[in-house]
JSON list of C-alpha atoms in Angstrom, two decimals:
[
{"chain": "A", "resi": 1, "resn": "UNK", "atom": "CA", "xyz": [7.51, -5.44, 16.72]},
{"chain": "A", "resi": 2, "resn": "UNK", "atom": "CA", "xyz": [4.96, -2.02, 16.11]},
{"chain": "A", "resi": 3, "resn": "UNK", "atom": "CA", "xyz": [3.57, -2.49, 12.80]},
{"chain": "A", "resi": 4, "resn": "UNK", "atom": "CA", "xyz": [4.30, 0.23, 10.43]},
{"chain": "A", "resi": 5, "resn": "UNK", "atom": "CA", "xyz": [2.41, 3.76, 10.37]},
{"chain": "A", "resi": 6, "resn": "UNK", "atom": "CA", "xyz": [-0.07, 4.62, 8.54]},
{"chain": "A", "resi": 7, "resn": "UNK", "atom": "CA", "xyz": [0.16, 5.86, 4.81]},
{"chain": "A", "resi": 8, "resn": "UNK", "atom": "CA", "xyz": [-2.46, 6.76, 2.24]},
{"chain": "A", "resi": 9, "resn": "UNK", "atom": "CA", "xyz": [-2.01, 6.77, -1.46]},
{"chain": "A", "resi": 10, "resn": "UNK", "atom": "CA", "xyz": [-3.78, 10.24, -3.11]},
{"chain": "A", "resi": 11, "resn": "UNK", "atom": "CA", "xyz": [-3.11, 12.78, -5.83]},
{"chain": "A", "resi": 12, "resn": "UNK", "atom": "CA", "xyz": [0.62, 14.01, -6.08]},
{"chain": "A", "resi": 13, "resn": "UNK", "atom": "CA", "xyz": [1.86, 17.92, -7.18]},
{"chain": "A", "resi": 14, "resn": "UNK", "atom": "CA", "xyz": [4.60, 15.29, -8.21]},
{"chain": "A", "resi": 15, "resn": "UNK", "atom": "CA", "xyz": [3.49, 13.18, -10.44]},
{"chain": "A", "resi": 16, "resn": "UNK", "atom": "CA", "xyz": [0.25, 11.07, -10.42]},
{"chain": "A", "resi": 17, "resn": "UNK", "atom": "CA", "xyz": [-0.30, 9.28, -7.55]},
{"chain": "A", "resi": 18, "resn": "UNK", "atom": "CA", "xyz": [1.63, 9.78, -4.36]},
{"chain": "A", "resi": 19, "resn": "UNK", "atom": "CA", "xyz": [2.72, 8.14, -1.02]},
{"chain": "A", "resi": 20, "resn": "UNK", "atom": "CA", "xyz": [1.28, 10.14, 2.04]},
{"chain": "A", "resi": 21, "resn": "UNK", "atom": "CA", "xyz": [1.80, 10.03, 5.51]},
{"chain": "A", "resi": 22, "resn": "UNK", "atom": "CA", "xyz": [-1.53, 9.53, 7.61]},
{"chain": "A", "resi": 23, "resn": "UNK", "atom": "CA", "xyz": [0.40, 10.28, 10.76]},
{"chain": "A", "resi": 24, "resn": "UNK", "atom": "CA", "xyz": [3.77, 11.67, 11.97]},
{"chain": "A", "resi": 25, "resn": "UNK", "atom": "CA", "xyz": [6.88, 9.49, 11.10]},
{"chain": "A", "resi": 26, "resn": "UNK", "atom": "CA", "xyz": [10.01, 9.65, 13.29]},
{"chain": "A", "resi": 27, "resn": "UNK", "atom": "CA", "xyz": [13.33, 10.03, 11.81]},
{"chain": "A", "resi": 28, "resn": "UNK", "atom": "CA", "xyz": [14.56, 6.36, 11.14]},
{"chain": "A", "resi": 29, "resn": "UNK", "atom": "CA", "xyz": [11.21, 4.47, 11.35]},
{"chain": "A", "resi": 30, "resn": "UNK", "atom": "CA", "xyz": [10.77, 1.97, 8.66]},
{"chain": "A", "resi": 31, "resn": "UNK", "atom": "CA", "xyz": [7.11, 3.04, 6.56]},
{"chain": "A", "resi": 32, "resn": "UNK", "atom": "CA", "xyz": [6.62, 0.54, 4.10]},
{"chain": "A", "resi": 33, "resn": "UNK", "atom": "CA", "xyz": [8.22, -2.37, 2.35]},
{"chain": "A", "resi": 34, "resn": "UNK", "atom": "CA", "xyz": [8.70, -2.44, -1.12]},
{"chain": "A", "resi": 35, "resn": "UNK", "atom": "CA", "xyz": [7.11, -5.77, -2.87]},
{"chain": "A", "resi": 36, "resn": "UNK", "atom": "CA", "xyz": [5.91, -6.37, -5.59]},
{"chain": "A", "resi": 37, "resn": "UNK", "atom": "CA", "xyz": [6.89, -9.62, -8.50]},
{"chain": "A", "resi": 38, "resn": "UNK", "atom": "CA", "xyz": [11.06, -10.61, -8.08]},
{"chain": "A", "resi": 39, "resn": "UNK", "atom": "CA", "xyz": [12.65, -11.26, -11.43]},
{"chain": "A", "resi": 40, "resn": "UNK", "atom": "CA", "xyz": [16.09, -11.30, -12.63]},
{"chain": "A", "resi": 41, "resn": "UNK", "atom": "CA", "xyz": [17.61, -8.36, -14.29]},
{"chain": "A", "resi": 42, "resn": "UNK", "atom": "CA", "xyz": [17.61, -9.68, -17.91]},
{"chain": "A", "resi": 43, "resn": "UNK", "atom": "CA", "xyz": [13.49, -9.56, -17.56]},
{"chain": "A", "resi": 44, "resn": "UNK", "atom": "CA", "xyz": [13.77, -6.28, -16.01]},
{"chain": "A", "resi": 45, "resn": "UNK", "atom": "CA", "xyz": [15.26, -4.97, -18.76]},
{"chain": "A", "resi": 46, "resn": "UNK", "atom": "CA", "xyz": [12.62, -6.49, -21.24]},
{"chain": "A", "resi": 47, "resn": "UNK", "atom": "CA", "xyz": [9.60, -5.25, -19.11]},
{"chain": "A", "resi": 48, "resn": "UNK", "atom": "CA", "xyz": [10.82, -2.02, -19.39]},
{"chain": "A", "resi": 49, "resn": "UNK", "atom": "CA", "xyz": [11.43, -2.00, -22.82]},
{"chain": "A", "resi": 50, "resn": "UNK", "atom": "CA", "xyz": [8.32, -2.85, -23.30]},
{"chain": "A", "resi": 51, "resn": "UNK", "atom": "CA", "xyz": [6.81, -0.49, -20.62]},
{"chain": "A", "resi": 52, "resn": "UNK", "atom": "CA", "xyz": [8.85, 2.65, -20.30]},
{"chain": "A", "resi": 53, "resn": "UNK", "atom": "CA", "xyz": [7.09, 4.22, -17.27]},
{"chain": "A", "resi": 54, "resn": "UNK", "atom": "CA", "xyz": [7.64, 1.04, -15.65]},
{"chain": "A", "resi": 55, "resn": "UNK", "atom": "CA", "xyz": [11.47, 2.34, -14.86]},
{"chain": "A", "resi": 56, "resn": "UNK", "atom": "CA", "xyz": [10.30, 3.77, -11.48]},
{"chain": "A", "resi": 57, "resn": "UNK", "atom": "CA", "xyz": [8.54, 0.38, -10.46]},
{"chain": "A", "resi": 58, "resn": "UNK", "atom": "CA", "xyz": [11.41, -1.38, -11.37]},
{"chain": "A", "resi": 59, "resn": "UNK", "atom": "CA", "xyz": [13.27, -1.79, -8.40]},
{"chain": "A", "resi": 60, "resn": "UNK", "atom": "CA", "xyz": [16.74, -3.10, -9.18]},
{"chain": "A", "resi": 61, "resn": "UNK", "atom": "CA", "xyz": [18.28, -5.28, -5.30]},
{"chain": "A", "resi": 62, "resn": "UNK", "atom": "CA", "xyz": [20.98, -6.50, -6.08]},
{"chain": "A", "resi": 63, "resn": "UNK", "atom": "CA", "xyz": [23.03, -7.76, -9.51]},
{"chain": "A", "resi": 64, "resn": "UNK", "atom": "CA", "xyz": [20.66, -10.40, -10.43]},
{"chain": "A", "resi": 65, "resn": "UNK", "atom": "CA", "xyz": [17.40, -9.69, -9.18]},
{"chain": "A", "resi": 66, "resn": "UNK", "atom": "CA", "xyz": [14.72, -6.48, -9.47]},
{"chain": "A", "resi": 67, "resn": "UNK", "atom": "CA", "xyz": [11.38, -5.70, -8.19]},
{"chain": "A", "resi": 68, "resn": "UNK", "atom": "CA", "xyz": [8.35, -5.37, -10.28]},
{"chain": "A", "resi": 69, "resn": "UNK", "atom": "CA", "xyz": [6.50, -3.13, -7.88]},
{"chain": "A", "resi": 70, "resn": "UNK", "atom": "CA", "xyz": [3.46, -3.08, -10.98]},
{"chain": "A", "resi": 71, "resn": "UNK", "atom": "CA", "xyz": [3.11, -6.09, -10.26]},
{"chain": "A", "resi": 72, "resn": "UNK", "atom": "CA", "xyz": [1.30, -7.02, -6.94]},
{"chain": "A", "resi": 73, "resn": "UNK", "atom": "CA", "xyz": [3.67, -4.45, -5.18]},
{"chain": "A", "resi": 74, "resn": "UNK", "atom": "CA", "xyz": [2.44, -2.55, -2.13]},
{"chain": "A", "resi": 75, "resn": "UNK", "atom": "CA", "xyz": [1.33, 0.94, -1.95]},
{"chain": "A", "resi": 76, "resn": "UNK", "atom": "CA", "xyz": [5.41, 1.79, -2.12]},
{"chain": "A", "resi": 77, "resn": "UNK", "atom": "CA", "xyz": [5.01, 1.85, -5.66]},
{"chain": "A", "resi": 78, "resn": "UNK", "atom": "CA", "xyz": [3.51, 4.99, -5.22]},
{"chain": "A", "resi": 79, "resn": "UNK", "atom": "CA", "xyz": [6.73, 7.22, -3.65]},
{"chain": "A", "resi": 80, "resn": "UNK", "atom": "CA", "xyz": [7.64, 9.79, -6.27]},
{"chain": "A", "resi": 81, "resn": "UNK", "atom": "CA", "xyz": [11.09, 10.75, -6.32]},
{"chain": "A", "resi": 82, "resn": "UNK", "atom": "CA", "xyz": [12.05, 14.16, -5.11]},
{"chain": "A", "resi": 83, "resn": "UNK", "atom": "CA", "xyz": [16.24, 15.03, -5.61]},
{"chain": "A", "resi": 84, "resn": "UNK", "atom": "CA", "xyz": [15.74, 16.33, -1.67]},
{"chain": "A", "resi": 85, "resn": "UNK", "atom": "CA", "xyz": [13.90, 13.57, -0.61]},
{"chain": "A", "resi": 86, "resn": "UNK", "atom": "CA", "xyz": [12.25, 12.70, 3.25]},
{"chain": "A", "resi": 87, "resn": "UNK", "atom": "CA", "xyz": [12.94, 8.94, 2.84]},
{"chain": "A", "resi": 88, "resn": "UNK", "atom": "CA", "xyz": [15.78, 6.44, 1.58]},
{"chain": "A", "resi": 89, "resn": "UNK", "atom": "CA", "xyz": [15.14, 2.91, 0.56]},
{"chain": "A", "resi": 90, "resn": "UNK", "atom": "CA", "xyz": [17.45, -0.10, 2.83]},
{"chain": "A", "resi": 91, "resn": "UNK", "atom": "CA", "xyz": [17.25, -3.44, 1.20]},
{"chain": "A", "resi": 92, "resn": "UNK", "atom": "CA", "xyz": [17.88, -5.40, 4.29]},
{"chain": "A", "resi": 93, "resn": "UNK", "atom": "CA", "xyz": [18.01, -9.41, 4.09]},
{"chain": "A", "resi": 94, "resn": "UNK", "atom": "CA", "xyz": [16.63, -9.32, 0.30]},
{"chain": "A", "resi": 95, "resn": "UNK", "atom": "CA", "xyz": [13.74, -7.10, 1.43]},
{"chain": "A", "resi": 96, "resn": "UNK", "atom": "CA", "xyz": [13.35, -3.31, 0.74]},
{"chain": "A", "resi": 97, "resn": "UNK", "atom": "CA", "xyz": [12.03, -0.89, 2.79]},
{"chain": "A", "resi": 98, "resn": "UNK", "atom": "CA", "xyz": [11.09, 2.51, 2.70]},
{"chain": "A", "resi": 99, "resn": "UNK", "atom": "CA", "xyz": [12.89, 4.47, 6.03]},
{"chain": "A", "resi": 100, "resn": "UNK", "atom": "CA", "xyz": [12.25, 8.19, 6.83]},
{"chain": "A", "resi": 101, "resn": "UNK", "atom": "CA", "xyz": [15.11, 10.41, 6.70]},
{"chain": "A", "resi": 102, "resn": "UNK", "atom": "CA", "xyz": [14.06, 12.95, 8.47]},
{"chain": "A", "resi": 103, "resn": "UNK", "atom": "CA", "xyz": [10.90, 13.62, 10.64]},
{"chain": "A", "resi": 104, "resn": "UNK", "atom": "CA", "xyz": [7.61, 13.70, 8.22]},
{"chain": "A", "resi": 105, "resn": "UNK", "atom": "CA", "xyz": [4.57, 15.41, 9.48]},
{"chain": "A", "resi": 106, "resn": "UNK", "atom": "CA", "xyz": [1.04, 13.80, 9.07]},
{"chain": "A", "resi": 107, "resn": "UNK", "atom": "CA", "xyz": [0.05, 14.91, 5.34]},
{"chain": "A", "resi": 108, "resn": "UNK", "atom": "CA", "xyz": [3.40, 15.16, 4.21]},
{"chain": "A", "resi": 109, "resn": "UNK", "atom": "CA", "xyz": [4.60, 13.76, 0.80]},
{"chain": "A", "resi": 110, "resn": "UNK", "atom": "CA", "xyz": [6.53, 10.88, 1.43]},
{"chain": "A", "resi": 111, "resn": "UNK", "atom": "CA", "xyz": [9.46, 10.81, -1.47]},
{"chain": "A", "resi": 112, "resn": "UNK", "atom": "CA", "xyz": [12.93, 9.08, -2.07]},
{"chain": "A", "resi": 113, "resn": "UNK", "atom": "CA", "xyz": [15.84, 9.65, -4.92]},
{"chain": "A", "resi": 114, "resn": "UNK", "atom": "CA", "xyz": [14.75, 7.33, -7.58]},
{"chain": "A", "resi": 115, "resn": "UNK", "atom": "CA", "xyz": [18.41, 7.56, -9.01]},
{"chain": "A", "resi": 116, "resn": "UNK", "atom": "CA", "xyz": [18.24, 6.03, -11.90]},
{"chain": "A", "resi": 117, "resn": "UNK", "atom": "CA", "xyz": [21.14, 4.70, -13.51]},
{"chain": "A", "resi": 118, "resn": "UNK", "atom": "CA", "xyz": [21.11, 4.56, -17.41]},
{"chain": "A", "resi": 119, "resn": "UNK", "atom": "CA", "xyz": [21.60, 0.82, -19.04]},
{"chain": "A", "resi": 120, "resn": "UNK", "atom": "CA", "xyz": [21.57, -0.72, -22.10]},
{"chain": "A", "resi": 121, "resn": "UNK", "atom": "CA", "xyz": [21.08, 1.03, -25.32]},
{"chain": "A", "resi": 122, "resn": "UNK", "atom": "CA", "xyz": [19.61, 4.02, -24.35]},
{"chain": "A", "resi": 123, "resn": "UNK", "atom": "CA", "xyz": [21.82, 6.99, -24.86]},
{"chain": "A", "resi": 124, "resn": "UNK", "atom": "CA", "xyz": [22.38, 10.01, -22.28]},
{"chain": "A", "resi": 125, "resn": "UNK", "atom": "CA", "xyz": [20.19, 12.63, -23.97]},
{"chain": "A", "resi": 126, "resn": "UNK", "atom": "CA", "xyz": [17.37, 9.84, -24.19]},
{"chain": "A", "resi": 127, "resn": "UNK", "atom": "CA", "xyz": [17.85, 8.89, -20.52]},
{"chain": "A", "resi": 128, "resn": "UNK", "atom": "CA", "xyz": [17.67, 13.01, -19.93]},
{"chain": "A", "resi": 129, "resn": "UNK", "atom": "CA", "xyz": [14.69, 13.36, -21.89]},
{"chain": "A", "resi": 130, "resn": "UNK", "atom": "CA", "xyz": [13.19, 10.51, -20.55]},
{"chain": "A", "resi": 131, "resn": "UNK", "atom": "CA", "xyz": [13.62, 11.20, -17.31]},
{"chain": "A", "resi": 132, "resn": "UNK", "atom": "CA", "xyz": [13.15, 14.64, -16.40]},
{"chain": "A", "resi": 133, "resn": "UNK", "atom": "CA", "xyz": [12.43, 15.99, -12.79]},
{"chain": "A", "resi": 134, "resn": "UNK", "atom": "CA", "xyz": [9.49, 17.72, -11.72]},
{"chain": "A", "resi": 135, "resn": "UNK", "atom": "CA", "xyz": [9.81, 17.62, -7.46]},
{"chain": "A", "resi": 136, "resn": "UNK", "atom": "CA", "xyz": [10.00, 21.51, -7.11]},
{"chain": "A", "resi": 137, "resn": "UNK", "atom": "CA", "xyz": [12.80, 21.11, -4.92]},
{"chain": "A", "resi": 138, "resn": "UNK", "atom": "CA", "xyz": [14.99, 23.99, -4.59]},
{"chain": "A", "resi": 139, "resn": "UNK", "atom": "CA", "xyz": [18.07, 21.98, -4.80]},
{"chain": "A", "resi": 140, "resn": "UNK", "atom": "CA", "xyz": [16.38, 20.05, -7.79]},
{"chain": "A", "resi": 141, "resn": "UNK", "atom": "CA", "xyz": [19.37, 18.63, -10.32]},
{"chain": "A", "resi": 142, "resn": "UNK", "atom": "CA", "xyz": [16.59, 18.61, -13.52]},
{"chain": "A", "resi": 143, "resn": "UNK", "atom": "CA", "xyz": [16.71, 14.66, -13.60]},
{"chain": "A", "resi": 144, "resn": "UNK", "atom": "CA", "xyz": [15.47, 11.21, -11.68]},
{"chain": "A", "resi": 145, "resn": "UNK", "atom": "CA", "xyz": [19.11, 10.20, -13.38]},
{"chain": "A", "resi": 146, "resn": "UNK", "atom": "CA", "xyz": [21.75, 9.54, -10.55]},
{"chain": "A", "resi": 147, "resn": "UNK", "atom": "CA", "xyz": [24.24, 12.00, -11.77]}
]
């Protein structure tokens, strides 16, 4: 099996830190896969009450278990969301990966749709506030939300 390409980790127009491409991905090619600590749902939750901006490292797989990508997680961790985005993550046999969408060009920002979901006791206009969009897409919705 070819290894995956190569990706770099640098400044984002985004948001903070970014995922990069260090070469040209094909449509379909798997990049990275998402790891980081597994925990259940219920400590999920907790970590990111007690860590807000932990939301996009918290990688929710199935109904009982999420990711922790804060927590020994690859350089995946570092995908900002974009509401037009040039990759998709496919949790495949428990394991997540990051697969382009389209073809990305060496340089290129590599991005996904966070799409959030709000849970627990945090109200709409909190989860808006919260978790406003800044990708520059034109077709930008104004949120990370999944609405």
């Amino acid at each position: 099996m070819k290894g995956f390409p190569k990706v770099k980790v640098k400044r984002s127009r985004v948001h903070g830190q970014g995922l990069f491409a260090a070469e040209d991905i094909a449509e379909g090619t798997p990049i990275i896969e998402y790891t980081g600590e597994r925990v259940t749902r219920a400590e999920a939750r907790r970590r990111y009450a007690s860590r807000p901006d932990a939301a996009v490292q918290l990688l929710a797989i199935d109904a009982r278990t999420s990711i922790d990508g804060a927590v020994g997680g690859s350089d995946a961790r570092f995908a900002n969301h974009a509401c037009s985005p040039n990759a998709q993550l496919l949790v495949y046999k428990k394991r997540v990966f990051l697969v382009a969408i389209e073809p990305i060009a060496k340089g290129e920002e590599i991005t996904y749709d966070y799409a959030l979901e709000i849970t627990g006791d945090v109200d709409a206009i909190t989860a808006m506030v919260e978790t406003v969009c800044s990708c520059g897409s034109p077709e930008c919705r104004g949120t990370m939300l999944r609405i």
